[in-house]
């Protein structure tokens, strides 16, 4: 038993006990040299004899580096016991969310499962392969940033069951792992990655159904998804069911295969058509432009010779001038006119993608890029111009990167490099994305390739700073980004360095410094969408910590208003702007934003939800005799009706239950009668 203040191995000081299990006692501590929080797991004395090849396993584990795995600092044998020293992962476990009765939207569950598949793919590809052997909800941490981390290895090195420290976790262990545990070495049984795939599926079965999976060691029979009303899509449930099949040969054979099935889920989902309709504006416009160009070609009008070429070029150049002047509507119209004139030429499409990026509408940038890269009309031009095709993949990668979808960004950067491997910018951003995923060895390799390709010194320093950040040295990373901001001759490099410097400050918990850095950057680049968006989010975080900070709320409002003025009228921008207006008491402005959103997209329940909250707050500020809640029944019914469709698509919003409670309170107060609606579930 360790006490507070005890130091293990001269480096790790105990802060407090935080748990225990069948094989170990767990303490929270601090790394005395790095100042970072860590976990000390002390193997129970009765388990020490069961550890095989401790030093060999320790050497393997301490080499692991992955975005979704904790860093393992050390494995110590001391007079006080055997210890594993691991990163402390903040947040709550998936098991906690299950026990609290949370219902989480399908898209979020899919994202977490994909991240976990990537972690398992990394482990299973080690030499020798590492089988986690204890994937379960309590070992899946959800960090404050909404990412997963797979903790608490109960490892099998090379698939040998008898190398594990403990037994099996009832309900989550695969049939073959249960057999291995029950045979106690009487059978020659080896585990492989498919066992972890089963456990991953079983963990999310519990999350989906709220029911613990069958304990195979007790002979319990699995309960199929058809016995539950889950509200999730059939394609998603089928994927999880395949992970949990009794015969390993019937499951996904690798974690990579399972992850790819999850990424392609929408193609097998009956809701895919609905998803496509939500993207209708861009798709219809794109198709109309294509069809218009084909019609022009059929009529022979494209036989314009140099006059036509000059007209096309003039439109693109005019669009660029409008974009630089901030007139995005005019730029969009000019690019579309150029595409209508000649849909088989690439340049107008690329400039249009740049327009979306300049607006900070990275989702539209990515979607439009997908349309371009899968267009049959442009296929020949893309094949004949691989460097230009590479630019499209690079810009799509940037769109994913700005949305913090680093796996997708890496895939796009790889596609860009496959077509233009000599571009140092591609290598730079590829390396940075790998560093964000904590794949530091791969990032260092990409950095070496970038240097060979001629990457400038400031970009090299930028990647090196990202690697420091990946290792937890945010102060050093922030200082290095700061030096780049003041030394780089190119404005584009300085812009990126400012964004990364601000992010490093935020990761260190210094929101005030993060906001100051972004303000300084905006002095250099007024109106830059990425800087403005990040500053708006930072100011909202400051407000969340201190509700009296009206200065931060006002600055957040200015940021979201600027994005909207620049043409980014996405639902997220409108909702954020309405939220901060309501926070500041400007109810009319908030109502105008939400009303506009409800008119543009009547299927989005959030506009009705927030309008209802707005009315409740505004009327609540008035004297009792002046209050008028007569709009609430209609807004409530609109929100519930639209939310039921969203919930059927896997959306789960606890604010709808909050609205339900507020409405019931008004009913009990006699403001209106019972509303004839089913209510938010």
XYZ file of C-alpha atoms in Angstrom, residues 104-502:
399
model
C -25.334 9.137 -27.601
C -25.964 9.944 -31.250
C -24.904 7.367 -33.819
C -22.405 9.620 -35.594
C -20.486 10.096 -32.343
C -20.454 6.369 -31.559
C -19.209 5.618 -35.067
C -16.435 8.198 -34.722
C -15.282 6.673 -31.433
C -15.373 3.152 -32.860
C -13.286 4.214 -35.863
C -10.711 5.767 -33.541
C -10.596 2.582 -31.459
C -10.187 0.481 -34.603
C -7.183 2.629 -35.495
C -5.683 2.002 -32.046
C -6.259 -1.751 -32.355
C -4.871 -1.769 -35.892
C -1.696 -0.155 -34.530
C -1.378 -2.699 -31.700
C -2.055 -5.708 -33.895
C 0.540 -4.533 -36.450
C 3.328 -4.497 -33.854
C 6.101 -7.090 -34.062
C 5.187 -9.263 -32.265
C 1.450 -8.420 -32.367
C -0.064 -6.999 -29.176
C -3.576 -8.154 -28.299
C -5.184 -5.838 -25.750
C -7.333 -8.621 -24.253
C -9.464 -6.346 -22.077
C -11.385 -3.974 -24.340
C -14.465 -3.017 -22.324
C -16.429 0.170 -21.555
C -14.486 0.985 -18.395
C -11.236 0.835 -20.373
C -12.449 3.243 -23.066
C -11.892 6.806 -21.877
C -13.633 9.774 -23.482
C -11.419 12.829 -23.068
C -12.721 16.393 -22.500
C -12.053 17.026 -26.215
C -14.387 14.146 -27.144
C -11.661 11.754 -28.299
C -11.155 8.177 -27.131
C -8.235 6.605 -25.321
C -7.942 2.840 -24.845
C -6.423 2.175 -21.434
C -5.575 -0.640 -19.009
C -3.845 -3.283 -21.130
C -4.362 -6.921 -20.090
C -1.968 -7.849 -22.858
C -1.131 -10.922 -24.833
C 2.197 -10.647 -26.639
C 2.120 -12.587 -29.889
C -1.298 -14.027 -29.066
C -0.218 -16.340 -26.241
C -3.047 -16.386 -23.665
C -0.862 -17.434 -20.758
C 1.198 -14.232 -20.986
C -1.691 -12.171 -19.653
C -1.869 -10.865 -16.116
C -5.519 -11.489 -15.433
C -8.613 -13.373 -16.487
C -11.498 -12.267 -18.642
C -14.058 -9.467 -18.342
C -17.479 -11.092 -18.243
C -19.602 -10.187 -21.239
C -16.838 -8.528 -23.215
C -14.325 -11.363 -23.665
C -14.518 -13.236 -26.969
C -15.562 -16.913 -27.032
C -11.992 -17.980 -27.815
C -10.636 -15.880 -24.926
C -13.168 -17.480 -22.595
C -12.125 -20.940 -23.800
C -8.479 -20.062 -23.251
C -9.208 -18.933 -19.698
C -11.310 -21.996 -18.888
C -8.800 -24.484 -20.342
C -6.044 -23.200 -18.035
C -3.370 -24.264 -20.500
C -4.825 -27.696 -21.274
C -5.446 -26.653 -24.897
C -3.083 -25.059 -27.387
C -5.011 -21.850 -27.960
C -3.738 -18.593 -29.397
C -5.537 -15.287 -29.641
C -5.395 -12.825 -32.494
C -6.774 -9.388 -33.287
C -10.249 -10.758 -33.947
C -10.630 -11.299 -30.199
C -10.224 -7.547 -29.577
C -12.676 -6.837 -32.407
C -15.283 -8.967 -30.595
C -14.668 -7.068 -27.341
C -14.978 -3.715 -29.102
C -18.324 -4.747 -30.578
C -19.510 -6.044 -27.203
C -18.581 -2.757 -25.510
C -20.681 -0.751 -27.942
C -23.479 -3.339 -27.821
C -23.748 -2.386 -24.131
C -23.738 1.327 -25.027
C -26.383 0.840 -27.730
C -28.774 -1.417 -25.827
C -28.083 -0.431 -22.232
C -27.836 -4.178 -21.517
C -24.617 -5.969 -20.609
C -23.589 -8.541 -23.251
C -24.040 -12.231 -22.499
C -21.477 -13.761 -20.134
C -20.278 -16.669 -22.288
C -18.346 -18.214 -19.409
C -21.696 -18.835 -17.678
C -23.345 -20.200 -20.792
C -25.588 -17.158 -21.291
C -27.077 -16.727 -24.775
C -26.568 -13.453 -26.652
C -29.667 -11.260 -27.027
C -29.956 -9.972 -30.623
C -30.421 -6.303 -31.479
C -33.875 -7.132 -32.822
C -35.029 -7.546 -29.214
C -34.359 -3.859 -28.510
C -35.794 -0.570 -29.759
C -32.443 1.167 -30.226
C -33.278 3.943 -32.690
C -29.967 3.360 -34.466
C -29.639 2.467 -38.131
C -29.809 -1.116 -39.356
C -26.454 -0.771 -41.114
C -24.762 0.336 -37.877
C -26.293 -2.502 -35.852
C -25.316 -5.038 -38.517
C -21.717 -3.823 -38.330
C -21.572 -4.185 -34.548
C -23.279 -7.601 -34.793
C -20.617 -8.783 -37.241
C -17.903 -7.798 -34.767
C -19.550 -10.043 -32.154
C -20.041 -13.239 -34.141
C -19.070 -16.364 -32.238
C -16.818 -17.772 -34.952
C -13.767 -15.530 -35.513
C -13.879 -16.424 -39.221
C -17.282 -14.725 -39.477
C -16.103 -11.432 -37.950
C -14.103 -8.658 -39.563
C -10.686 -10.185 -39.982
C -8.731 -7.059 -39.061
C -9.341 -3.841 -37.160
C -8.577 -1.982 -40.383
C -11.404 -3.848 -42.135
C -13.800 -3.053 -39.289
C -12.818 0.615 -39.336
C -13.328 0.848 -43.084
C -16.778 -0.741 -42.747
C -17.658 1.973 -40.230
C -16.323 4.723 -42.505
C -18.444 3.427 -45.378
C -21.470 2.919 -43.161
C -23.492 5.621 -44.861
C -23.370 3.749 -48.166
C -25.281 0.852 -46.587
C -27.526 3.048 -44.473
C -31.143 3.579 -45.482
C -30.712 7.128 -44.241
C -28.046 7.793 -46.888
C -30.633 9.206 -49.269
C -31.747 11.602 -46.552
C -28.130 12.562 -45.918
C -27.670 13.262 -49.599
C -30.725 15.510 -49.586
C -29.251 17.612 -46.781
C -26.387 18.355 -49.128
C -28.853 19.120 -51.905
C -27.956 22.720 -52.588
C -24.355 22.004 -53.491
C -25.187 18.779 -55.325
C -27.987 20.264 -57.417
C -25.917 23.289 -58.277
C -22.966 21.119 -59.231
C -25.121 18.823 -61.363
C -26.861 21.776 -63.009
C -23.553 23.346 -63.905
C -22.338 20.046 -65.322
C -25.534 19.504 -67.292
C -25.445 23.052 -68.587
C -21.911 22.597 -69.824
C -22.753 19.293 -71.498
C -25.665 20.997 -73.248
C -23.409 23.797 -74.398
C -20.942 21.235 -75.733
C -23.705 19.364 -77.555
C -24.767 22.554 -79.306
C -21.230 23.241 -80.388
C -21.035 26.506 -78.483
C -17.769 25.456 -76.849
C -16.132 25.973 -80.224
C -15.192 29.424 -78.999
C -11.479 29.183 -79.625
C -9.323 31.773 -77.950
C -12.275 34.110 -77.333
C -13.955 31.445 -75.175
C -10.717 30.707 -73.351
C -10.257 34.392 -72.643
C -13.828 34.698 -71.334
C -13.340 31.719 -69.013
C -10.062 33.080 -67.684
C -11.583 36.521 -67.194
C -14.385 35.047 -65.098
C -11.957 33.133 -62.890
C -9.734 36.181 -62.425
C -12.777 38.321 -61.651
C -13.861 35.758 -59.067
C -10.411 35.874 -57.467
C -10.556 39.661 -57.294
C -14.012 39.549 -55.709
C -12.828 36.941 -53.206
C -9.793 39.016 -52.223
C -12.102 42.013 -51.752
C -14.358 39.953 -49.483
C -17.301 39.912 -51.897
C -17.923 36.186 -51.663
C -21.359 36.211 -53.288
C -19.950 37.845 -56.406
C -16.982 35.472 -56.425
C -19.248 32.438 -56.164
C -21.376 33.669 -59.060
C -18.303 34.292 -61.227
C -16.805 30.874 -60.533
C -20.137 29.198 -61.286
C -20.383 31.121 -64.551
C -16.924 29.912 -65.530
C -17.873 26.314 -64.700
C -21.028 26.664 -66.783
C -18.897 27.861 -69.693
C -16.482 24.899 -69.511
C -17.160 22.183 -66.944
C -14.155 20.120 -68.037
C -11.594 22.702 -66.906
C -10.218 22.532 -63.421
C -9.243 26.010 -62.282
C -12.694 27.445 -61.437
C -13.460 24.420 -59.252
C -10.253 24.869 -57.294
C -10.853 28.574 -56.749
C -14.379 27.794 -55.581
C -12.978 25.347 -53.021
C -10.586 28.088 -51.908
C -13.559 30.398 -51.466
C -15.204 27.956 -49.063
C -11.916 27.657 -47.170
C -11.551 31.442 -46.989
C -15.058 31.643 -45.527
C -14.149 29.062 -42.917
C -16.846 26.745 -44.280
C -14.585 23.699 -44.306
C -17.450 21.213 -44.440
C -18.595 22.729 -47.744
C -14.984 22.788 -48.956
C -14.602 19.061 -48.330
C -17.972 18.147 -49.788
C -17.403 20.156 -52.955
C -13.953 18.568 -53.298
C -15.508 15.120 -53.074
C -17.918 16.064 -55.848
C -15.072 17.298 -58.043
C -12.808 14.280 -57.508
C -15.592 11.802 -58.312
C -16.877 13.685 -61.362
C -16.720 11.758 -64.642
C -16.620 15.076 -66.513
C -13.344 15.994 -64.778
C -11.796 12.515 -64.690
C -9.725 13.023 -67.847
C -8.451 16.433 -66.766
C -7.467 15.057 -63.364
C -5.598 12.152 -64.941
C -3.768 14.420 -67.378
C -2.861 16.947 -64.666
C -1.761 14.960 -61.590
C -0.200 18.005 -59.921
C -3.467 19.907 -60.135
C -5.343 16.846 -58.854
C -2.860 16.778 -55.978
C -3.828 20.363 -55.118
C -7.486 19.296 -54.792
C -6.558 16.469 -52.414
C -4.339 18.829 -50.443
C -7.113 21.395 -50.092
C -9.548 18.674 -49.018
C -6.962 17.555 -46.470
C -6.819 21.120 -45.172
C -10.613 21.135 -44.860
C -10.508 17.958 -42.789
C -7.543 19.262 -40.761
C -9.402 22.439 -39.790
C -12.295 20.264 -38.579
C -9.778 18.234 -36.504
C -10.508 15.123 -38.578
C -6.868 14.167 -38.752
C -7.299 10.625 -40.042
C -9.165 11.900 -43.097
C -6.631 14.698 -43.477
C -3.749 12.216 -43.496
C -5.475 10.125 -46.156
C -5.958 13.194 -48.384
C -2.371 14.341 -47.910
C -1.178 10.866 -48.886
C -3.236 11.069 -52.064
C -1.720 14.481 -52.786
C 1.810 13.181 -52.235
C 1.143 10.200 -54.494
C 0.551 12.701 -57.310
C 3.183 15.277 -56.395
C 5.718 13.839 -53.979
C 8.075 16.778 -54.354
C 5.823 19.367 -52.690
C 7.272 20.264 -49.265
C 3.981 21.849 -48.081
C 2.220 18.512 -48.511
C 4.876 16.797 -46.392
C 4.718 19.540 -43.766
C 0.977 19.270 -43.226
C 1.114 15.478 -43.508
C 3.730 15.425 -40.734
C 1.741 17.838 -38.567
C -1.425 15.735 -38.944
C 0.493 12.621 -37.921
C 1.832 14.487 -34.885
C -1.719 15.522 -33.950
C -2.587 11.791 -34.074
C 0.393 11.124 -31.748
C 2.070 9.031 -34.445
C 5.375 10.754 -33.810
C 7.686 8.233 -35.468
C 5.745 8.479 -38.730
C 5.679 12.276 -38.367
C 9.454 12.360 -37.980
C 9.839 10.242 -41.129
C 7.572 12.638 -43.025
C 9.629 15.551 -41.693
C 12.812 13.961 -43.063
C 11.124 13.569 -46.448
C 9.973 17.193 -46.315
C 13.509 18.399 -45.650
C 14.721 16.392 -48.643
C 11.975 18.026 -50.717
C 13.294 21.465 -49.765
C 10.981 22.569 -46.963
C 11.926 25.969 -45.495
C 13.423 26.334 -42.021
C 10.288 27.848 -40.431
C 8.139 24.946 -41.609
C 10.702 22.485 -40.220
C 10.539 24.295 -36.885
C 6.738 24.192 -37.027
C 6.694 20.404 -37.359
C 9.293 20.091 -34.589
C 7.098 22.228 -32.334
C 4.097 19.985 -33.086
C 6.196 16.986 -32.068
C 7.021 18.695 -28.777
C 3.317 19.338 -28.263
C 2.587 15.677 -28.961
C 5.048 14.797 -26.180
C 3.199 17.078 -23.741
C 5.719 19.957 -23.759
C 3.198 22.680 -24.536
C 5.279 25.530 -23.100
C 8.253 24.689 -25.328
C 5.958 24.208 -28.309
C 4.230 27.547 -27.681
C 7.565 29.368 -27.451
C 8.764 27.803 -30.700
C 5.547 28.724 -32.517
C 5.918 32.246 -31.124
C 9.424 32.594 -32.538
C 8.187 31.464 -35.969
C 5.449 34.114 -35.871
C 8.066 36.848 -35.534
C 10.732 35.379 -37.836
C 8.926 33.887 -40.834
C 9.049 36.149 -43.899
C 5.875 34.735 -45.480
C 2.513 35.817 -44.102
C 0.981 32.362 -44.748
C 3.612 30.697 -42.548
C 3.124 33.283 -39.812
C -0.639 32.739 -39.959
C -0.267 29.000 -39.368
C 2.245 29.578 -36.592
C -0.193 31.930 -34.823
C -2.989 29.346 -35.057
C -0.715 26.647 -33.658
C 0.693 28.943 -30.957
C -2.838 29.725 -29.795
